[in-house]
PDB file of C-alpha atoms in Angstrom:
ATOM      1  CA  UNK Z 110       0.000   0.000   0.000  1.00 70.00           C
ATOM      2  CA  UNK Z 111       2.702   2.395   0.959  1.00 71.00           C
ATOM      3  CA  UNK Z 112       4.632   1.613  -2.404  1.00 76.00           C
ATOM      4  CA  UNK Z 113       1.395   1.824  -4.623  1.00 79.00           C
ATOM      5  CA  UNK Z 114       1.113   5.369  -2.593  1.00 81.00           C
ATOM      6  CA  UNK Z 115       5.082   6.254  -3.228  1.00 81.00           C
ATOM      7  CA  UNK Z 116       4.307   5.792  -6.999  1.00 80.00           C
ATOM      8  CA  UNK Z 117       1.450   7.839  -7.486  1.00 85.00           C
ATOM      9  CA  UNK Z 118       2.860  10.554  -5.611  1.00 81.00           C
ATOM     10  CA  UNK Z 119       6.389  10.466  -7.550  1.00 82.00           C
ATOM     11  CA  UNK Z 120       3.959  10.168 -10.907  1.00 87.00           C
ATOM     12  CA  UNK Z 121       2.226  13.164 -10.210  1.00 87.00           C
ATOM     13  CA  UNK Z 122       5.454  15.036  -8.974  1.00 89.00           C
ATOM     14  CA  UNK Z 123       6.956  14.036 -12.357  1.00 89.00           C
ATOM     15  CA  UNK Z 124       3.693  14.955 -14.203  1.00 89.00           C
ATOM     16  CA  UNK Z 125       3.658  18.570 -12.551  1.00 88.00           C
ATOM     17  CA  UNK Z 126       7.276  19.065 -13.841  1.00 88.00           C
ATOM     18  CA  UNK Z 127       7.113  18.095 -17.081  1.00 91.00           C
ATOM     19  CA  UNK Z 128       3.668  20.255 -17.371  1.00 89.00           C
ATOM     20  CA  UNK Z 129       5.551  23.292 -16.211  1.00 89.00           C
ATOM     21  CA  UNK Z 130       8.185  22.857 -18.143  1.00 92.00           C
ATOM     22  CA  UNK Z 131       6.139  22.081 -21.475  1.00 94.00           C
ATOM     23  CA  UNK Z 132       4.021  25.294 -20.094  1.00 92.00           C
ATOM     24  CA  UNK Z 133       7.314  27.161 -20.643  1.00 91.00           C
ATOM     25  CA  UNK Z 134       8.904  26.129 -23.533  1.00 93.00           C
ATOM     26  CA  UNK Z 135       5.211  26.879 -25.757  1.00 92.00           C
ATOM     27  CA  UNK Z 136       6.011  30.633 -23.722  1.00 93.00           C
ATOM     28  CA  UNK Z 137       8.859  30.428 -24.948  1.00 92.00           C
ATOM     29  CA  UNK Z 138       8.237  29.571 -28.548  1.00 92.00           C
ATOM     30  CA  UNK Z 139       5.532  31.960 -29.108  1.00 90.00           C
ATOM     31  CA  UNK Z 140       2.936  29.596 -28.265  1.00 90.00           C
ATOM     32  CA  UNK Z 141       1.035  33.074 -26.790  1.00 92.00           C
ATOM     33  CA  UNK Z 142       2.362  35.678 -28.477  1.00 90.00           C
ATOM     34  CA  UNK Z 143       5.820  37.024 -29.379  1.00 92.00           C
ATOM     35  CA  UNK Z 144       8.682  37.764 -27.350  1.00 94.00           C
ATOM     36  CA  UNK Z 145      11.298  40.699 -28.142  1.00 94.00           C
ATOM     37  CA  UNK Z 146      14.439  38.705 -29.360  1.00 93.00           C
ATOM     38  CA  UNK Z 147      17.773  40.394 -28.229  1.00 94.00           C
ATOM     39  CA  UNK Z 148      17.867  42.166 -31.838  1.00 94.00           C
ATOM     40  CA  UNK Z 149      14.610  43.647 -31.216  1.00 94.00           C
ATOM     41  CA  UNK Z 150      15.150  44.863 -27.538  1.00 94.00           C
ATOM     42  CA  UNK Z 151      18.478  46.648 -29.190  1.00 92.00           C
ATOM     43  CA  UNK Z 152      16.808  48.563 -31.429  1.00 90.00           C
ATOM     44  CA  UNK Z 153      14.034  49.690 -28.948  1.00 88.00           C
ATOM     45  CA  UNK Z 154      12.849  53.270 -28.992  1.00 83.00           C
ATOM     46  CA  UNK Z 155      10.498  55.046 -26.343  1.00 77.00           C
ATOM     47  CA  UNK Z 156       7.756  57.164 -27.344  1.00 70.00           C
ATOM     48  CA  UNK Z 157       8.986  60.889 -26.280  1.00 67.00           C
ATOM     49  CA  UNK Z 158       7.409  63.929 -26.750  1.00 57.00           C
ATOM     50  CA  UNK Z 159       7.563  66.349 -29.154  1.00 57.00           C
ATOM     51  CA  UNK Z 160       8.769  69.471 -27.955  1.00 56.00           C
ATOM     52  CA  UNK Z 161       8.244  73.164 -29.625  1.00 59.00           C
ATOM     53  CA  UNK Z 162      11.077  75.363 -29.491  1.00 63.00           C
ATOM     54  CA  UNK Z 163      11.560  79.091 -30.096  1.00 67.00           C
ATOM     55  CA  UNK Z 164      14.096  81.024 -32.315  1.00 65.00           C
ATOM     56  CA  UNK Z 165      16.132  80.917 -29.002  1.00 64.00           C
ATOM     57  CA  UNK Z 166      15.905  77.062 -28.111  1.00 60.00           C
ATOM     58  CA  UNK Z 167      13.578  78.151 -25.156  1.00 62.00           C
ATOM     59  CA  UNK Z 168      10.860  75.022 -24.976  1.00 61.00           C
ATOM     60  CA  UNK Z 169       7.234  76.897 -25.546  1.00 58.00           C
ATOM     61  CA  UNK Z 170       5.279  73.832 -26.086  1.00 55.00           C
ATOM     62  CA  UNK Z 171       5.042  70.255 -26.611  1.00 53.00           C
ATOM     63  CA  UNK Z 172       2.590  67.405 -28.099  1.00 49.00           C
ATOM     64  CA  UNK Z 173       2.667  63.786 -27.600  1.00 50.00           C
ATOM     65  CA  UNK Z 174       0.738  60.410 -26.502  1.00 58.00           C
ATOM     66  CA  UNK Z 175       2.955  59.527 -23.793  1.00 67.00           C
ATOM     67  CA  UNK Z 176       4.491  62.474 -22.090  1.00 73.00           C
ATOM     68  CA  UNK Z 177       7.931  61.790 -21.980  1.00 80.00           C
ATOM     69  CA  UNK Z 178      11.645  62.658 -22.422  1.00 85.00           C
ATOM     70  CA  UNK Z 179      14.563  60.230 -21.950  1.00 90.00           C
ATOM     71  CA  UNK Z 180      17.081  60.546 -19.223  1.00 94.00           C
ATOM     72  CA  UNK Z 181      20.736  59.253 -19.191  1.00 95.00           C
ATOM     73  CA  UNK Z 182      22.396  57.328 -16.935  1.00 96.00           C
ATOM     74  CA  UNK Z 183      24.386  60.362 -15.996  1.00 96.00           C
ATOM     75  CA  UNK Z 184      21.513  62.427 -15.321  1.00 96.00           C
ATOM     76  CA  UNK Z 185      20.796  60.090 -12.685  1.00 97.00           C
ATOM     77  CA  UNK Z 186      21.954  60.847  -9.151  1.00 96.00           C
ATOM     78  CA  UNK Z 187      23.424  58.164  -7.184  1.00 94.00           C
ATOM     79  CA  UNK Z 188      21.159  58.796  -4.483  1.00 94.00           C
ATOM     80  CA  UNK Z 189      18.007  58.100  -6.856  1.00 96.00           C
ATOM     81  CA  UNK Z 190      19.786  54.680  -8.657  1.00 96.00           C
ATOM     82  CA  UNK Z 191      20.057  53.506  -4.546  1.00 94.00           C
ATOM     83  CA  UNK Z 192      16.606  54.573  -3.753  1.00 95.00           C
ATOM     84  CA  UNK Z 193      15.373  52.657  -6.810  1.00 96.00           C
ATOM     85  CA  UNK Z 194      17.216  49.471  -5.686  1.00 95.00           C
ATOM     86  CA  UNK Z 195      16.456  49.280  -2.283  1.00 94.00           C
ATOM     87  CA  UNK Z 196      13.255  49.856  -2.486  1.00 93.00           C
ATOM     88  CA  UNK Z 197      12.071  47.528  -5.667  1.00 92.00           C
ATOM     89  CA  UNK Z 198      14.936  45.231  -5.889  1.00 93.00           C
ATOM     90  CA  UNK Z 199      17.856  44.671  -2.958  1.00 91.00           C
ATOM     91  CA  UNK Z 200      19.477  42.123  -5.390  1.00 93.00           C
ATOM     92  CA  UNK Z 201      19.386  43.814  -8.881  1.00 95.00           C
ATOM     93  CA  UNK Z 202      23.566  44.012  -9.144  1.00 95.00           C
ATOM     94  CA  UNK Z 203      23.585  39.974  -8.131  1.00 93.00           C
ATOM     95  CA  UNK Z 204      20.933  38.345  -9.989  1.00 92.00           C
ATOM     96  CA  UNK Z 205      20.114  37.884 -13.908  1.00 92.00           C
ATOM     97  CA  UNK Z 206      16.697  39.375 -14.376  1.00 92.00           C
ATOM     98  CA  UNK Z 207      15.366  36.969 -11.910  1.00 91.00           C
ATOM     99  CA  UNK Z 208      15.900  36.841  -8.496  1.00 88.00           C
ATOM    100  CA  UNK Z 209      14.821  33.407  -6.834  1.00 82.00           C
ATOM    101  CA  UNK Z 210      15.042  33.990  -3.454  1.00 79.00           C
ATOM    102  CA  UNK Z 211      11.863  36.349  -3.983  1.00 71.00           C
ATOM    103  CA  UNK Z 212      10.198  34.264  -6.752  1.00 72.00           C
ATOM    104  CA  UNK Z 213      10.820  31.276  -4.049  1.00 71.00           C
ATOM    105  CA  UNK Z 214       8.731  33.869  -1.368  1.00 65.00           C
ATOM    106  CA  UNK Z 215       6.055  34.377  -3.153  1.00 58.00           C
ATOM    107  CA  UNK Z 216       5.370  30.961  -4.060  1.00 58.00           C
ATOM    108  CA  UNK Z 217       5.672  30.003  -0.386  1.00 56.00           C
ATOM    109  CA  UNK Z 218       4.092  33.084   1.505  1.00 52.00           C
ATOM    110  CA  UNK Z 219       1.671  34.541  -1.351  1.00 48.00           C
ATOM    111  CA  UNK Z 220       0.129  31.422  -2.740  1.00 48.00           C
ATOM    112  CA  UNK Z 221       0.359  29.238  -0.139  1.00 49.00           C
ATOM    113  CA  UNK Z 222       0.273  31.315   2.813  1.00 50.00           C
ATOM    114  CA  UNK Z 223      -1.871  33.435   1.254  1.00 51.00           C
ATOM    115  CA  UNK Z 224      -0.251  36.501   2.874  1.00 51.00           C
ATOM    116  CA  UNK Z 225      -0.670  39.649   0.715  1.00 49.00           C
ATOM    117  CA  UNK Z 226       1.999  41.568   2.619  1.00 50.00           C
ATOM    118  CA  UNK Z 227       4.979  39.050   1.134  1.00 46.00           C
ATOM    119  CA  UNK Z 228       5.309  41.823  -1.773  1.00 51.00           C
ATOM    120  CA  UNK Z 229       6.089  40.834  -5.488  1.00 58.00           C
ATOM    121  CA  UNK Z 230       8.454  38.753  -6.800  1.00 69.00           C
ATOM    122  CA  UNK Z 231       9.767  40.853 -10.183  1.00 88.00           C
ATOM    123  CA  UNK Z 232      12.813  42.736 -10.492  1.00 94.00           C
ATOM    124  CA  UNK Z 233      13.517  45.341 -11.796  1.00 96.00           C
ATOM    125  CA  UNK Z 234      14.342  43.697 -15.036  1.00 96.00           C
ATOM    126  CA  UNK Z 235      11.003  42.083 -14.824  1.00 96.00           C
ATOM    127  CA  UNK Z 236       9.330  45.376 -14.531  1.00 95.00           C
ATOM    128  CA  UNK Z 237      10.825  46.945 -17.674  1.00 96.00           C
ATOM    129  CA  UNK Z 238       9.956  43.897 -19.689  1.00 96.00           C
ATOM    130  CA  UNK Z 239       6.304  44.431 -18.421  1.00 94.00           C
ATOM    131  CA  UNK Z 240       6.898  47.844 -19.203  1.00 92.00           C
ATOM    132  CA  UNK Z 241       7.701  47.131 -22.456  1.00 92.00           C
ATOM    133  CA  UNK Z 242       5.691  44.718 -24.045  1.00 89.00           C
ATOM    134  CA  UNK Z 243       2.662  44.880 -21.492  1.00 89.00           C
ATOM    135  CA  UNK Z 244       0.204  42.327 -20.336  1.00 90.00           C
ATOM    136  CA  UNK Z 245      -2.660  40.902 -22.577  1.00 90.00           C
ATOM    137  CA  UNK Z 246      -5.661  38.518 -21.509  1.00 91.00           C
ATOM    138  CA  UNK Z 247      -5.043  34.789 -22.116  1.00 92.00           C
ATOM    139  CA  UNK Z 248      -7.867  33.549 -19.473  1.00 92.00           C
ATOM    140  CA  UNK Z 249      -7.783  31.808 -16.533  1.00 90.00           C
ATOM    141  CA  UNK Z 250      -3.733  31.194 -17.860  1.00 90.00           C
ATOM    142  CA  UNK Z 251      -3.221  35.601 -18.070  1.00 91.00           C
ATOM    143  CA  UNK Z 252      -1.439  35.533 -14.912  1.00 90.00           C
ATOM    144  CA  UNK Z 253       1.459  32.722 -15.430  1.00 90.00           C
ATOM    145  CA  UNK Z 254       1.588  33.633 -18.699  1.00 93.00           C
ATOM    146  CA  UNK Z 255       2.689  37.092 -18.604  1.00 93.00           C
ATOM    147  CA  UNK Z 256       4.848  36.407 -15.625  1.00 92.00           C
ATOM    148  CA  UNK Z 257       6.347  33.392 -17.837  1.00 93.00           C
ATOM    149  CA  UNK Z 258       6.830  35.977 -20.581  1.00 95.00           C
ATOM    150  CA  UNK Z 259       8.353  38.892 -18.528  1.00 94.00           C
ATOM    151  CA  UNK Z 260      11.205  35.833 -16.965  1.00 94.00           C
ATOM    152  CA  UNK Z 261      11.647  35.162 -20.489  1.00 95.00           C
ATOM    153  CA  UNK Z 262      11.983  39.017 -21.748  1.00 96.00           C
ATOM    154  CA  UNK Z 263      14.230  39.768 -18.524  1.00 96.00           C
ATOM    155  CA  UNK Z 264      16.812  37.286 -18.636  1.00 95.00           C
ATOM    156  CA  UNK Z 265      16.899  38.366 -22.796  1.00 97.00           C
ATOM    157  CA  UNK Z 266      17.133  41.902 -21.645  1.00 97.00           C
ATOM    158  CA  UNK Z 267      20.283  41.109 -18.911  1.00 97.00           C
ATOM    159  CA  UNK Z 268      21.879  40.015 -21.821  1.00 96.00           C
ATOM    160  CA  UNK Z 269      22.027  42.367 -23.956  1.00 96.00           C
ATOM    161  CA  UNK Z 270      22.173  45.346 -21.409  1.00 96.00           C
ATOM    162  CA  UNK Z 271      24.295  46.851 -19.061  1.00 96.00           C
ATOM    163  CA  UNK Z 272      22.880  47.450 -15.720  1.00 97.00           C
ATOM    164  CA  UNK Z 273      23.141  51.061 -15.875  1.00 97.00           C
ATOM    165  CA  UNK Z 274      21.492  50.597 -19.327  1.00 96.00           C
ATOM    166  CA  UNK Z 275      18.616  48.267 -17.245  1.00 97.00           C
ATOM    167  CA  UNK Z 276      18.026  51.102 -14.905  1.00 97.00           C
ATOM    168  CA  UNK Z 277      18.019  53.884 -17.051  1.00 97.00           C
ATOM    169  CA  UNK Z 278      15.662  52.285 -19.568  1.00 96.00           C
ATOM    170  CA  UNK Z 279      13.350  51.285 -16.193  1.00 97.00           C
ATOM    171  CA  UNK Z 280      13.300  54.653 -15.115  1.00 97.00           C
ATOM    172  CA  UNK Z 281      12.531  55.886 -18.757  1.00 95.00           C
ATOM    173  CA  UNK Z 282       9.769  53.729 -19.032  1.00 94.00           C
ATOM    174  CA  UNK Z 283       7.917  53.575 -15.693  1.00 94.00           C
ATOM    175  CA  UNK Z 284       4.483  55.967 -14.985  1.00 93.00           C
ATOM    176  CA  UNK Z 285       4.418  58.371 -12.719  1.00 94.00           C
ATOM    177  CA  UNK Z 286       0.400  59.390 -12.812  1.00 90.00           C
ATOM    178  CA  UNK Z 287      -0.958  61.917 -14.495  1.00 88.00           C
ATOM    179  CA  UNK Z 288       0.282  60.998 -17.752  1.00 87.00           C
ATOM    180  CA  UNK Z 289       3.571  61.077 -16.887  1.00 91.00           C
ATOM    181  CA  UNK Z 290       6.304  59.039 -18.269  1.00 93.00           C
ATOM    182  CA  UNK Z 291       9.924  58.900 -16.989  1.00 95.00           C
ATOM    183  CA  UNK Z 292      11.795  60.154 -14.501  1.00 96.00           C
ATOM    184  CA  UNK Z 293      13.001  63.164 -16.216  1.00 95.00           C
ATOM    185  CA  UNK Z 294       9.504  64.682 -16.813  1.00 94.00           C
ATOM    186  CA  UNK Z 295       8.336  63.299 -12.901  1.00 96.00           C
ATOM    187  CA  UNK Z 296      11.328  65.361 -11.937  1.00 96.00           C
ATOM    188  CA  UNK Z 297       9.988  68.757 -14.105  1.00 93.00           C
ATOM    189  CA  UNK Z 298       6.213  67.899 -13.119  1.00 94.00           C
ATOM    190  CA  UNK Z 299       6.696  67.698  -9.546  1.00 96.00           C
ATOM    191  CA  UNK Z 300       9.704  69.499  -8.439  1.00 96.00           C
ATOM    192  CA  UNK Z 301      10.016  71.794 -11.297  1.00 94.00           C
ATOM    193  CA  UNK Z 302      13.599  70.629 -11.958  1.00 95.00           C
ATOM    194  CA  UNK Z 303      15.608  68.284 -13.933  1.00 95.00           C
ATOM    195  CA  UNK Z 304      16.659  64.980 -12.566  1.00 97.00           C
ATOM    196  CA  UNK Z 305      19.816  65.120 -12.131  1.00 96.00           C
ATOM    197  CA  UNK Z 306      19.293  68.170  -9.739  1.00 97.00           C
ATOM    198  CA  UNK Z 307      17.239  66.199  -7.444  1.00 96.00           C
ATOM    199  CA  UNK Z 308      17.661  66.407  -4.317  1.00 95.00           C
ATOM    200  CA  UNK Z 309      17.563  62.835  -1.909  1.00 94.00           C
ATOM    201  CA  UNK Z 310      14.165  63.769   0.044  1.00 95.00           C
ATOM    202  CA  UNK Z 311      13.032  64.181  -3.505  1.00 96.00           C
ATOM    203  CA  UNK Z 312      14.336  61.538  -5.460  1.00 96.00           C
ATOM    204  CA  UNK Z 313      12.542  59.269  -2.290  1.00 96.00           C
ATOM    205  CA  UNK Z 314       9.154  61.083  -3.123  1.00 96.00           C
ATOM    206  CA  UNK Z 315       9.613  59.929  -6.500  1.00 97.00           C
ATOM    207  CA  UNK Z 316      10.540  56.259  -6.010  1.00 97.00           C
ATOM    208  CA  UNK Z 317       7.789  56.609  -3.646  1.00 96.00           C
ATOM    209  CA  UNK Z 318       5.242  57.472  -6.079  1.00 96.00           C
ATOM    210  CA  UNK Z 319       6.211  54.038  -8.327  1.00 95.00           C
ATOM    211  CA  UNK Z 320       4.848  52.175  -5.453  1.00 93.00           C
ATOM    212  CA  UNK Z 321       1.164  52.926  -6.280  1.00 93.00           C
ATOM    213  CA  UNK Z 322       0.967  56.439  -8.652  1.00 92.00           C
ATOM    214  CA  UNK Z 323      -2.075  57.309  -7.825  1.00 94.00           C
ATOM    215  CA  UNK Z 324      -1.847  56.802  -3.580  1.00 96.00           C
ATOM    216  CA  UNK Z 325       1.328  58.081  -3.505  1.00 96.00           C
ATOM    217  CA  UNK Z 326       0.838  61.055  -5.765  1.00 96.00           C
ATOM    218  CA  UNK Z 327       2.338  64.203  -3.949  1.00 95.00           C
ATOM    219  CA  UNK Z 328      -0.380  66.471  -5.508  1.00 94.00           C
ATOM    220  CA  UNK Z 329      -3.580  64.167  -4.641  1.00 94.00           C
ATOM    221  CA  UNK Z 330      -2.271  62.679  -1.924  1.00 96.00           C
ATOM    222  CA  UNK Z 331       0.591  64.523   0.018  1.00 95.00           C
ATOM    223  CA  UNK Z 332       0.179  62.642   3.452  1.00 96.00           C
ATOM    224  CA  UNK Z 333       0.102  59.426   1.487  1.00 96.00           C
ATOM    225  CA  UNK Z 334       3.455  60.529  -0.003  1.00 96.00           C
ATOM    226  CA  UNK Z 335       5.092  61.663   2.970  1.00 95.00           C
ATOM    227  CA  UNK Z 336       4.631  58.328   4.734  1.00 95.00           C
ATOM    228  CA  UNK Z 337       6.115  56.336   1.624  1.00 95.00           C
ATOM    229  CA  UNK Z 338       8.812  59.262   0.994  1.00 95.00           C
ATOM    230  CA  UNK Z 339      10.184  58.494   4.781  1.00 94.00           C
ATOM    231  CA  UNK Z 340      10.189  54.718   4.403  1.00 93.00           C
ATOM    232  CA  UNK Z 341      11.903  54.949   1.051  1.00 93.00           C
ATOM    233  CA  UNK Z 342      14.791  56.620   3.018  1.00 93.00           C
ATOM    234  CA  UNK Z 343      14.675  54.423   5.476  1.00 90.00           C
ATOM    235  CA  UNK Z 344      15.134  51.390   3.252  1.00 85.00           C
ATOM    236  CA  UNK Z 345      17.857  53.874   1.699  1.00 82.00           C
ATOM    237  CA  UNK Z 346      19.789  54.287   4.364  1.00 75.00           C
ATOM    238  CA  UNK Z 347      20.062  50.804   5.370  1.00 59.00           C
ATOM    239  CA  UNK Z 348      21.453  50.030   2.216  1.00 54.00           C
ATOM    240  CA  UNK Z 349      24.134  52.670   2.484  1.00 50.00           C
ATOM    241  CA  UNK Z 350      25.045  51.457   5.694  1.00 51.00           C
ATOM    242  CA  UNK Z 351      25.171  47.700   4.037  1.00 48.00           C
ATOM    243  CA  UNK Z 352      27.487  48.629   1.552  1.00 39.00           C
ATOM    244  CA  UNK Z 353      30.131  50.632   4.113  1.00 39.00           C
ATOM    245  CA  UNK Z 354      30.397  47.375   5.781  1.00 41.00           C
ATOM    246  CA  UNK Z 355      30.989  45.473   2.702  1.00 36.00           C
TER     247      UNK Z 355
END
């Protein structure tokens, strides 16, 4: 009896793994829709605005779908890149694209456990594939199929591009509310400034505001954005102090 039971348990085990890994490999192949290639996700563009300049370069307007303009890694103060990490990624310099000590949480503690207050399992890498391509409805399979896809596009991504390059193309992508796309125009909407002026108090508010754009959003709602500005800090400073005892 206890051998009959053995075998149907180490049939089933062996039946779930070769499900999820057929699962994957159809991802993979396109089974649900393409997948950027490294080629592609070299020669990807974002949508920027177009801006309206007088006979002395002075911006006077601008149109566009997406209201955006592109950053640089240098722009970028170091404060903001640390803010970033410790607040939506702790790992991003050590892993790949995917970081399995978190997907290995959130198996455990969000679907098991069924504790919302785990957090999420994506990098930062995953993010800016999500970013990029976006999410579409494939049924009662939409959710491990677009998480599928996004390990896929990440680890494709980490190839291809730097880490800087991962970060800066994150922070170009990523919504800030109110239309607002990247962290150079976040920077001129909210603070009136560009990015790489930023100050750390506000370079927390607007990691802060990634968190949930419309909660967090300084303008709507400023108490919401204090609270999140202070723990952003907070995780920031324990990951300065990490890396002065390294």
């Amino acid at each position: 009896m206890f051998k009959r039971l053995l075998k149907i348990v180490f049939i089933s085990i062996l039946s779930s793994v070769a499900a999820v890994i057929c699962f994957y490999m159809a991802v993979k192949h396109n089974a649900f829709g393409p997948i950027l290639s490294e080629s592609e996700l070299l020669e990807y563009k974002n949508e920027t605005a177009s801006l309206v300049l007088s006979d002395d370069k002075t911006i006077i307007g601008k149109y566009f779908q997406k209201n955006r303009t592109n950053a640089t890694f240098q722009d970028l103060p170091s404060h903001l890149i640390q803010c970033l990490v410790a607040t939506e990624d702790a790992r991003f310099f050590e892993h790949k694209g995917v970081d399995s000590r978190s997907m290995l949480r959130v198996v455990f503690k969000s679907l098991i456990l069924r504790n919302k207050r785990s957090g999420g399992g994506s990098t930062i890498t995953q993010q800016l594939a999500k970013n990029i391509s976006g999410r579409h409805d494939f049924g009662f399979l939409t959710m491990p199929v677009n998480k599928t896809k996004e390990i896929i596009q990440a680890q494709r991504i980490e190839k291809v591009f730097s880490k800087e390059d991962i970060l800066t193309l994150y922070l170009n992508t990523v919504s800030f509310g109110e239309n607002i796309y990247g962290i150079e125009t976040a920077s001129l909407r909210y603070f009136n400034k560009k990015v790489k002026l930023l100050t750390v108090e506000e370079s927390a508010v607007l990691i802060g505001i990634l968190k949930a754009n419309t909660f967090y959003n300084p303008h709507l709602n400023p108490k919401n954005a204090l609270v999140r500005r202070n723990i952003c800090l907070l995780y920031t400073s324990d990951a300065a102090d990490d890396l002065l005892c390294v």
